[in-house]
Coordinates of C-alpha atoms in Angstrom, one line a residue:
M1 CA 0.0 0.0 0.0
S2 CA 1.4 3.4 -1.0
A3 CA 1.5 6.3 1.4
H4 CA -1.3 8.0 -0.7
E5 CA -3.5 4.8 -0.5
F6 CA -2.9 4.6 3.3
I7 CA -3.8 8.3 3.8
E8 CA -6.9 7.9 1.6
N9 CA -8.0 4.8 3.5
E10 CA -7.6 6.5 6.9
V11 CA -9.6 9.5 5.8
K12 CA -12.4 7.4 4.3
T13 CA -12.7 4.8 7.0
N14 CA -12.6 7.1 10.1
D15 CA -15.1 9.9 10.8
V16 CA -12.4 12.0 12.4
V17 CA -8.7 11.7 11.7
L18 CA -5.8 13.9 12.9
F19 CA -2.5 13.6 11.1
M20 CA -0.1 14.8 13.8
K21 CA 3.4 14.7 15.2
G22 CA 3.3 12.1 17.9
S23 CA 0.2 10.4 19.3
P24 CA -2.9 11.8 21.0
Q25 CA -1.5 10.4 24.3
F26 CA 1.9 12.0 23.7
P27 CA 1.9 14.9 21.1
Q28 CA 5.4 15.8 20.0
C29 CA 4.7 19.3 18.8
G30 CA 2.8 22.2 20.4
F31 CA 0.5 22.6 17.4
S32 CA -0.5 18.9 17.4
G33 CA -1.0 19.2 21.2
Q34 CA -3.4 22.1 20.8
V35 CA -5.6 20.3 18.4
V36 CA -5.6 17.2 20.6
Q37 CA -6.7 19.4 23.5
I38 CA -9.6 20.8 21.5
L39 CA -10.7 17.4 20.3
D40 CA -10.4 15.9 23.8
Y41 CA -12.3 18.9 25.3
L42 CA -15.1 18.3 22.8
G43 CA -15.1 14.6 23.6
V44 CA -14.9 13.6 20.0
D45 CA -13.7 10.1 19.0
Y46 CA -10.9 10.5 16.6
K47 CA -7.9 8.6 15.2
G48 CA -4.4 10.1 15.5
V49 CA -1.9 9.2 12.9
N50 CA 1.8 9.8 13.9
V51 CA 3.5 11.3 10.8
L52 CA 6.9 11.0 12.5
A53 CA 6.7 7.2 12.3
D54 CA 6.8 7.3 8.5
M55 CA 8.5 9.9 6.3
E56 CA 6.4 8.9 3.2
I57 CA 3.2 9.6 5.1
R58 CA 4.7 12.8 6.6
E59 CA 5.4 14.1 3.1
G60 CA 2.4 12.4 1.5
I61 CA -0.2 14.1 3.7
K62 CA 1.1 17.5 2.6
E63 CA 0.6 16.5 -1.1
F64 CA -2.7 14.8 -0.3
S65 CA -4.3 18.0 1.1
S66 CA -2.1 20.6 -0.7
W67 CA -1.5 22.0 2.8
P68 CA 2.1 22.5 3.9
T69 CA 1.9 22.0 7.6
I70 CA 1.0 19.3 10.2
P71 CA -1.3 18.7 12.1
Q72 CA -4.1 18.2 9.6
L73 CA -7.7 17.5 10.7
Y74 CA -10.2 15.5 8.5
I75 CA -13.9 15.2 9.3
K76 CA -15.9 12.7 7.3
G77 CA -13.3 12.6 4.5
E78 CA -13.1 16.4 4.3
F79 CA -9.9 18.4 5.1
V80 CA -10.8 21.0 7.7
G81 CA -7.4 22.6 8.4
G82 CA -4.4 22.9 10.6
C83 CA -3.9 24.1 14.1
D84 CA -4.8 27.8 13.5
I85 CA -7.9 27.1 11.6
V86 CA -9.1 24.4 14.0
R87 CA -8.5 26.8 17.0
E88 CA -10.3 29.7 15.3
M89 CA -13.2 27.5 14.4
F90 CA -13.4 26.1 18.0
Q91 CA -13.3 29.6 19.5
A92 CA -16.0 30.8 17.2
G93 CA -18.2 27.7 17.9
E94 CA -17.9 26.7 14.3
L95 CA -16.0 23.5 14.9
Q96 CA -18.6 22.2 17.3
K97 CA -21.4 23.0 14.8
H98 CA -19.4 21.4 12.0
F99 CA -19.1 18.1 14.0
E100 CA -22.8 18.2 14.8
D101 CA -23.7 18.9 11.2
Q102 CA -21.7 15.8 10.2
G103 CA -23.6 13.7 12.8
I104 CA -20.7 13.5 15.2
A105 CA -21.6 14.0 18.9
V106 CA -19.7 16.6 20.9
R107 CA -19.6 17.1 24.6
G108 CA -19.5 20.6 26.1
A109 CA -20.6 22.4 23.0
A110 CA -20.4 26.1 23.7

């Protein structure tokens, strides 16, 4: 399976996927950590993919989304954004609404 096929499979088979540096339990960059905190606060089930474990996936995710930075959040197959976008959406209440619009339950929706 190529890196592109792996990424495509993860995005299609999981409602919420975070491509990040490290794991949800042990983020290895501050930006990944911020997105994990937001998702954990909302109580959303998600899959974390550690891009540091595989250089092909680390580079492949940037090509897949045409987005140069990591972390990258996908909801129901759709690229949502990186740390800044996710944080801004969360603060504005848009992220919670987006999850609910996609049929994904959130806890503590503001």
